[in-house]
């Protein structure tokens, strides 16, 4: 291909693994990767919602043996691994006063070390790929101070730094590493959060209003960004955090006149 040729976005022949791929952003990403031609495996604590042609593997990103077993099985059945999407994660609410040490350890173990474990297990397969890409699901919480999100924000701040360090470490292995920073996304976790609110409708309205576009980000919109970063179209993109947040991080709009 000449340097002036447009990079292809076709994923035919590529092998992808998506953690936390049974619901929400992960499910949207796995489905879009498959629609674009990739052969896709999903690793999840409960992979039962996953339908063919996706391959499903039960795995716990907080357990190294479980991760190594699932990644090895997926790579064997797929015939290699070109794309890793580190999406599995859990939420947390509260200030620094509101969570005990055990909860801090639990959330960091899943949200940060979970990515470490999965990437570590996948690296030998990614190094053998002619098109290797890792995309981590980060968050607007890594770059903006959000109330009642101290633990979650700390975990996603670590994911952002981890992404940059991994991009530097593995560039010469031929592996690109990027992350996506969603704003508040309309996912099952947000749905559960709203269900517990005293006034779910008012809470949703407040979350919508917090984003300049006036609505929550959709799982499909985040998936589109992840798939772009994983695709050959982003062949020169590494060490980047792509915000999909309705302008929440960078825009400062004046209040609308009443």
mmCIF file of C-alpha atoms in Angstrom:
data_model
loop_
_atom_site.group_PDB
_atom_site.id
_atom_site.type_symbol
_atom_site.label_atom_id
_atom_site.label_comp_id
_atom_site.label_asym_id
_atom_site.label_seq_id
_atom_site.Cartn_x
_atom_site.Cartn_y
_atom_site.Cartn_z
ATOM 1 C CA UNK A 1 0.000 0.000 0.000
ATOM 2 C CA UNK A 2 1.381 3.425 -0.873
ATOM 3 C CA UNK A 3 1.700 6.051 1.836
ATOM 4 C CA UNK A 4 -1.022 8.063 0.090
ATOM 5 C CA UNK A 5 -3.512 5.212 0.154
ATOM 6 C CA UNK A 6 -6.305 5.475 2.680
ATOM 7 C CA UNK A 7 -5.949 2.919 5.495
ATOM 8 C CA UNK A 8 -8.571 0.236 5.464
ATOM 9 C CA UNK A 9 -11.091 -0.065 8.267
ATOM 10 C CA UNK A 10 -12.003 -3.626 7.278
ATOM 11 C CA UNK A 11 -11.366 -6.069 10.110
ATOM 12 C CA UNK A 12 -11.739 -9.283 8.126
ATOM 13 C CA UNK A 13 -9.231 -11.883 9.250
ATOM 14 C CA UNK A 14 -8.424 -10.149 12.532
ATOM 15 C CA UNK A 15 -8.916 -11.909 15.855
ATOM 16 C CA UNK A 16 -10.274 -9.915 18.794
ATOM 17 C CA UNK A 17 -10.860 -10.502 22.499
ATOM 18 C CA UNK A 18 -13.167 -8.238 24.518
ATOM 19 C CA UNK A 19 -13.258 -8.451 28.310
ATOM 20 C CA UNK A 20 -16.529 -7.608 30.005
ATOM 21 C CA UNK A 21 -18.087 -8.210 26.613
ATOM 22 C CA UNK A 22 -21.438 -9.674 27.662
ATOM 23 C CA UNK A 23 -23.210 -6.378 28.349
ATOM 24 C CA UNK A 24 -23.046 -2.605 27.967
ATOM 25 C CA UNK A 25 -20.081 -1.067 26.173
ATOM 26 C CA UNK A 26 -18.338 -4.432 25.922
ATOM 27 C CA UNK A 27 -21.285 -6.099 24.186
ATOM 28 C CA UNK A 28 -21.656 -3.173 21.790
ATOM 29 C CA UNK A 29 -17.937 -3.346 21.001
ATOM 30 C CA UNK A 30 -17.897 -7.102 20.456
ATOM 31 C CA UNK A 31 -20.918 -6.852 18.172
ATOM 32 C CA UNK A 32 -19.427 -4.019 16.120
ATOM 33 C CA UNK A 33 -16.087 -5.789 15.763
ATOM 34 C CA UNK A 34 -17.934 -8.848 14.447
ATOM 35 C CA UNK A 35 -20.043 -6.712 12.103
ATOM 36 C CA UNK A 36 -16.824 -5.275 10.677
ATOM 37 C CA UNK A 37 -15.526 -8.763 9.928
ATOM 38 C CA UNK A 38 -13.400 -9.681 12.951
ATOM 39 C CA UNK A 39 -13.538 -13.078 14.622
ATOM 40 C CA UNK A 40 -14.463 -12.142 18.189
ATOM 41 C CA UNK A 41 -14.190 -13.789 21.594
ATOM 42 C CA UNK A 42 -15.758 -12.436 24.764
ATOM 43 C CA UNK A 43 -14.376 -12.952 28.261
ATOM 44 C CA UNK A 44 -16.871 -12.302 31.035
ATOM 45 C CA UNK A 45 -17.818 -13.478 34.505
ATOM 46 C CA UNK A 46 -21.201 -14.438 33.028
ATOM 47 C CA UNK A 47 -20.882 -14.992 29.274
ATOM 48 C CA UNK A 48 -24.338 -16.591 28.979
ATOM 49 C CA UNK A 49 -25.902 -13.598 27.124
ATOM 50 C CA UNK A 50 -23.308 -13.901 24.348
ATOM 51 C CA UNK A 51 -24.708 -15.230 21.070
ATOM 52 C CA UNK A 52 -23.012 -16.691 18.011
ATOM 53 C CA UNK A 53 -20.981 -15.887 15.990
ATOM 54 C CA UNK A 54 -19.200 -14.520 19.069
ATOM 55 C CA UNK A 55 -17.207 -17.017 21.103
ATOM 56 C CA UNK A 56 -17.786 -16.887 24.850
ATOM 57 C CA UNK A 57 -15.360 -17.670 27.678
ATOM 58 C CA UNK A 58 -15.952 -17.493 31.401
ATOM 59 C CA UNK A 59 -13.189 -15.599 33.147
ATOM 60 C CA UNK A 60 -12.544 -13.424 36.168
ATOM 61 C CA UNK A 61 -10.088 -10.571 35.539
ATOM 62 C CA UNK A 62 -9.324 -10.445 39.273
ATOM 63 C CA UNK A 63 -7.873 -13.986 39.113
ATOM 64 C CA UNK A 64 -4.637 -14.495 37.180
ATOM 65 C CA UNK A 65 -5.100 -18.219 36.597
ATOM 66 C CA UNK A 66 -8.625 -17.647 35.279
ATOM 67 C CA UNK A 67 -7.405 -14.929 32.915
ATOM 68 C CA UNK A 68 -4.475 -16.953 31.593
ATOM 69 C CA UNK A 69 -6.708 -19.966 30.972
ATOM 70 C CA UNK A 70 -9.402 -17.964 29.160
ATOM 71 C CA UNK A 71 -6.945 -15.964 27.032
ATOM 72 C CA UNK A 72 -5.059 -19.122 26.046
ATOM 73 C CA UNK A 73 -8.288 -20.879 25.087
ATOM 74 C CA UNK A 74 -9.530 -17.909 23.090
ATOM 75 C CA UNK A 75 -6.240 -17.447 21.244
ATOM 76 C CA UNK A 76 -6.110 -21.159 20.450
ATOM 77 C CA UNK A 77 -9.648 -21.309 19.075
ATOM 78 C CA UNK A 78 -9.367 -18.016 17.214
ATOM 79 C CA UNK A 79 -6.019 -18.990 15.747
ATOM 80 C CA UNK A 80 -4.182 -16.024 17.237
ATOM 81 C CA UNK A 81 -4.948 -12.624 18.686
ATOM 82 C CA UNK A 82 -4.679 -9.218 17.006
ATOM 83 C CA UNK A 83 -6.934 -7.010 19.114
ATOM 84 C CA UNK A 84 -7.444 -6.848 22.865
ATOM 85 C CA UNK A 85 -10.167 -4.642 24.313
ATOM 86 C CA UNK A 86 -9.725 -4.267 28.077
ATOM 87 C CA UNK A 87 -13.258 -3.264 28.986
ATOM 88 C CA UNK A 88 -14.108 -5.226 32.147
ATOM 89 C CA UNK A 89 -14.572 -2.956 35.138
ATOM 90 C CA UNK A 90 -16.746 -2.085 38.095
ATOM 91 C CA UNK A 91 -18.103 1.175 39.469
ATOM 92 C CA UNK A 92 -17.820 2.828 42.862
ATOM 93 C CA UNK A 93 -19.430 5.840 44.467
ATOM 94 C CA UNK A 94 -18.504 8.021 47.419
ATOM 95 C CA UNK A 95 -15.783 10.307 48.722
ATOM 96 C CA UNK A 96 -12.504 9.106 50.237
ATOM 97 C CA UNK A 97 -14.370 8.696 53.534
ATOM 98 C CA UNK A 98 -17.046 6.400 52.200
ATOM 99 C CA UNK A 99 -15.203 3.219 51.198
ATOM 100 C CA UNK A 100 -13.148 0.926 53.394
ATOM 101 C CA UNK A 101 -9.731 -0.337 52.368
ATOM 102 C CA UNK A 102 -11.212 -3.628 51.212
ATOM 103 C CA UNK A 103 -13.411 -1.855 48.654
ATOM 104 C CA UNK A 104 -10.459 0.187 47.402
ATOM 105 C CA UNK A 105 -8.502 -3.017 46.916
ATOM 106 C CA UNK A 106 -11.437 -4.714 45.157
ATOM 107 C CA UNK A 107 -12.080 -1.916 42.665
ATOM 108 C CA UNK A 108 -8.412 -1.316 41.875
ATOM 109 C CA UNK A 109 -7.909 -5.072 41.519
ATOM 110 C CA UNK A 110 -10.595 -5.280 38.838
ATOM 111 C CA UNK A 111 -10.255 -1.934 37.073
ATOM 112 C CA UNK A 112 -6.463 -1.679 36.973
ATOM 113 C CA UNK A 113 -4.872 -5.046 37.713
ATOM 114 C CA UNK A 114 -7.561 -6.727 35.608
ATOM 115 C CA UNK A 115 -6.136 -4.922 32.579
ATOM 116 C CA UNK A 116 -2.613 -5.834 33.637
ATOM 117 C CA UNK A 117 -3.477 -9.518 33.917
ATOM 118 C CA UNK A 118 -5.322 -9.714 30.611
ATOM 119 C CA UNK A 119 -2.703 -7.776 28.669
ATOM 120 C CA UNK A 120 0.113 -9.792 30.231
ATOM 121 C CA UNK A 121 -1.552 -13.019 29.134
ATOM 122 C CA UNK A 122 -2.276 -11.668 25.657
ATOM 123 C CA UNK A 123 1.147 -10.148 24.903
ATOM 124 C CA UNK A 124 2.798 -13.278 23.424
ATOM 125 C CA UNK A 125 -0.084 -13.581 20.955
ATOM 126 C CA UNK A 126 -0.165 -9.863 20.164
ATOM 127 C CA UNK A 127 3.576 -9.819 19.478
ATOM 128 C CA UNK A 128 3.011 -12.462 16.795
ATOM 129 C CA UNK A 129 0.390 -10.299 15.047
ATOM 130 C CA UNK A 130 1.060 -8.063 12.048
ATOM 131 C CA UNK A 131 -1.668 -5.756 13.330
ATOM 132 C CA UNK A 132 -1.678 -5.648 17.124
ATOM 133 C CA UNK A 133 -3.806 -3.210 19.072
ATOM 134 C CA UNK A 134 -4.878 -2.853 22.692
ATOM 135 C CA UNK A 135 -7.717 -0.516 23.628
ATOM 136 C CA UNK A 136 -8.514 0.172 27.280
ATOM 137 C CA UNK A 137 -11.848 1.505 28.471
ATOM 138 C CA UNK A 138 -10.968 4.483 30.650
ATOM 139 C CA UNK A 139 -13.329 7.325 31.672
ATOM 140 C CA UNK A 140 -13.885 11.073 31.812
ATOM 141 C CA UNK A 141 -13.303 10.479 35.533
ATOM 142 C CA UNK A 142 -9.575 10.176 34.765
ATOM 143 C CA UNK A 143 -9.343 13.797 33.618
ATOM 144 C CA UNK A 144 -12.193 15.677 35.340
ATOM 145 C CA UNK A 145 -13.038 15.985 39.009
ATOM 146 C CA UNK A 146 -16.437 14.361 39.515
ATOM 147 C CA UNK A 147 -18.240 14.446 42.858
ATOM 148 C CA UNK A 148 -18.771 11.201 44.761
ATOM 149 C CA UNK A 149 -16.387 9.260 42.534
ATOM 150 C CA UNK A 150 -13.081 9.278 44.453
ATOM 151 C CA UNK A 151 -12.349 5.565 44.198
ATOM 152 C CA UNK A 152 -13.631 5.143 40.660
ATOM 153 C CA UNK A 153 -11.707 8.228 39.504
ATOM 154 C CA UNK A 154 -8.495 6.961 41.095
ATOM 155 C CA UNK A 155 -8.845 3.651 39.276
ATOM 156 C CA UNK A 156 -9.465 5.304 35.910
ATOM 157 C CA UNK A 157 -6.630 7.783 36.441
ATOM 158 C CA UNK A 158 -4.407 4.746 36.839
ATOM 159 C CA UNK A 159 -5.817 3.272 33.624
ATOM 160 C CA UNK A 160 -4.922 6.448 31.727
ATOM 161 C CA UNK A 161 -1.335 6.388 33.005
ATOM 162 C CA UNK A 162 -1.106 2.649 32.406
ATOM 163 C CA UNK A 163 -2.230 3.152 28.795
ATOM 164 C CA UNK A 164 0.534 5.678 28.140
ATOM 165 C CA UNK A 165 3.186 3.487 29.775
ATOM 166 C CA UNK A 166 2.055 0.402 27.841
ATOM 167 C CA UNK A 167 2.094 2.366 24.582
ATOM 168 C CA UNK A 168 5.722 3.324 25.220
ATOM 169 C CA UNK A 169 6.770 -0.137 26.368
ATOM 170 C CA UNK A 170 5.270 -2.046 23.453
ATOM 171 C CA UNK A 171 5.616 0.308 20.504
ATOM 172 C CA UNK A 172 8.693 -1.555 19.282
ATOM 173 C CA UNK A 173 6.821 -4.840 19.679
ATOM 174 C CA UNK A 174 4.475 -3.544 16.986
ATOM 175 C CA UNK A 175 1.610 -3.152 19.473
ATOM 176 C CA UNK A 176 -0.445 0.050 19.588
ATOM 177 C CA UNK A 177 -2.096 0.932 22.918
ATOM 178 C CA UNK A 178 -4.827 3.545 23.335
ATOM 179 C CA UNK A 179 -7.803 4.217 25.570
ATOM 180 C CA UNK A 180 -11.292 5.649 25.232
ATOM 181 C CA UNK A 181 -12.646 8.083 27.831
ATOM 182 C CA UNK A 182 -16.437 7.903 27.831
ATOM 183 C CA UNK A 183 -18.549 10.488 29.565
ATOM 184 C CA UNK A 184 -21.519 9.207 31.536
ATOM 185 C CA UNK A 185 -22.763 6.363 29.353
ATOM 186 C CA UNK A 186 -26.193 4.780 29.295
ATOM 187 C CA UNK A 187 -25.072 1.375 30.567
ATOM 188 C CA UNK A 188 -26.499 -1.241 32.950
ATOM 189 C CA UNK A 189 -24.352 0.160 35.796
ATOM 190 C CA UNK A 190 -25.827 3.639 35.365
ATOM 191 C CA UNK A 191 -29.260 2.040 35.157
ATOM 192 C CA UNK A 192 -28.738 0.341 38.507
ATOM 193 C CA UNK A 193 -27.440 3.596 39.976
ATOM 194 C CA UNK A 194 -30.543 5.425 38.800
ATOM 195 C CA UNK A 195 -32.811 2.698 40.161
ATOM 196 C CA UNK A 196 -31.382 3.295 43.652
ATOM 197 C CA UNK A 197 -31.824 7.070 43.474
ATOM 198 C CA UNK A 198 -34.703 8.648 45.471
ATOM 199 C CA UNK A 199 -35.937 10.285 42.241
ATOM 200 C CA UNK A 200 -34.575 8.334 39.210
ATOM 201 C CA UNK A 201 -36.063 10.732 36.675
ATOM 202 C CA UNK A 202 -34.514 13.772 38.348
ATOM 203 C CA UNK A 203 -31.158 12.005 38.676
ATOM 204 C CA UNK A 204 -31.168 11.077 34.977
ATOM 205 C CA UNK A 205 -32.028 14.660 34.064
ATOM 206 C CA UNK A 206 -29.094 15.878 36.169
ATOM 207 C CA UNK A 207 -26.716 13.427 34.460
ATOM 208 C CA UNK A 208 -27.996 14.490 31.038
ATOM 209 C CA UNK A 209 -27.531 18.170 31.890
ATOM 210 C CA UNK A 210 -23.948 17.579 33.099
ATOM 211 C CA UNK A 211 -22.874 16.794 29.528
ATOM 212 C CA UNK A 212 -22.854 19.732 27.096
ATOM 213 C CA UNK A 213 -24.743 17.742 24.458
ATOM 214 C CA UNK A 214 -27.551 17.331 26.980
ATOM 215 C CA UNK A 215 -27.770 13.552 26.966
ATOM 216 C CA UNK A 216 -25.904 10.453 28.059
ATOM 217 C CA UNK A 217 -23.371 8.862 25.746
ATOM 218 C CA UNK A 218 -24.604 5.629 24.166
ATOM 219 C CA UNK A 219 -22.761 2.318 24.376
ATOM 220 C CA UNK A 220 -22.706 2.202 20.580
ATOM 221 C CA UNK A 221 -20.938 5.567 20.374
ATOM 222 C CA UNK A 222 -18.200 4.374 22.723
ATOM 223 C CA UNK A 223 -17.936 1.102 20.803
ATOM 224 C CA UNK A 224 -17.413 3.001 17.543
ATOM 225 C CA UNK A 225 -14.441 4.835 19.076
ATOM 226 C CA UNK A 226 -12.953 1.614 20.450
ATOM 227 C CA UNK A 227 -13.286 -0.155 17.109
ATOM 228 C CA UNK A 228 -11.676 2.777 15.297
ATOM 229 C CA UNK A 229 -8.653 2.669 17.631
ATOM 230 C CA UNK A 230 -8.438 -1.114 17.202
ATOM 231 C CA UNK A 231 -8.657 -0.956 13.417
ATOM 232 C CA UNK A 232 -6.005 -0.506 10.711
ATOM 233 C CA UNK A 233 -7.526 2.953 10.109
ATOM 234 C CA UNK A 234 -5.738 4.024 13.312
ATOM 235 C CA UNK A 235 -2.399 2.520 12.323
ATOM 236 C CA UNK A 236 -0.521 5.686 13.349
ATOM 237 C CA UNK A 237 -2.450 6.249 16.584
ATOM 238 C CA UNK A 238 -0.898 5.107 19.850
ATOM 239 C CA UNK A 239 -0.651 6.513 23.365
ATOM 240 C CA UNK A 240 -3.893 8.436 22.848
ATOM 241 C CA UNK A 241 -6.965 8.950 25.040
ATOM 242 C CA UNK A 242 -10.021 9.526 22.850
ATOM 243 C CA UNK A 243 -12.833 11.327 24.679
ATOM 244 C CA UNK A 244 -16.390 10.272 23.845
ATOM 245 C CA UNK A 245 -18.116 12.507 26.347
ATOM 246 C CA UNK A 246 -20.457 14.914 24.594
ATOM 247 C CA UNK A 247 -17.936 17.705 25.192
ATOM 248 C CA UNK A 248 -17.862 17.223 28.948
ATOM 249 C CA UNK A 249 -14.087 17.441 29.305
ATOM 250 C CA UNK A 250 -13.238 20.323 27.024
ATOM 251 C CA UNK A 251 -16.272 22.558 26.548
ATOM 252 C CA UNK A 252 -17.455 25.329 28.834
ATOM 253 C CA UNK A 253 -20.795 26.545 27.512
ATOM 254 C CA UNK A 254 -22.590 29.590 28.849
ATOM 255 C CA UNK A 255 -25.968 28.794 30.439
ATOM 256 C CA UNK A 256 -28.849 29.026 27.986
ATOM 257 C CA UNK A 257 -30.980 32.129 28.314
ATOM 258 C CA UNK A 258 -34.371 31.395 29.791
#
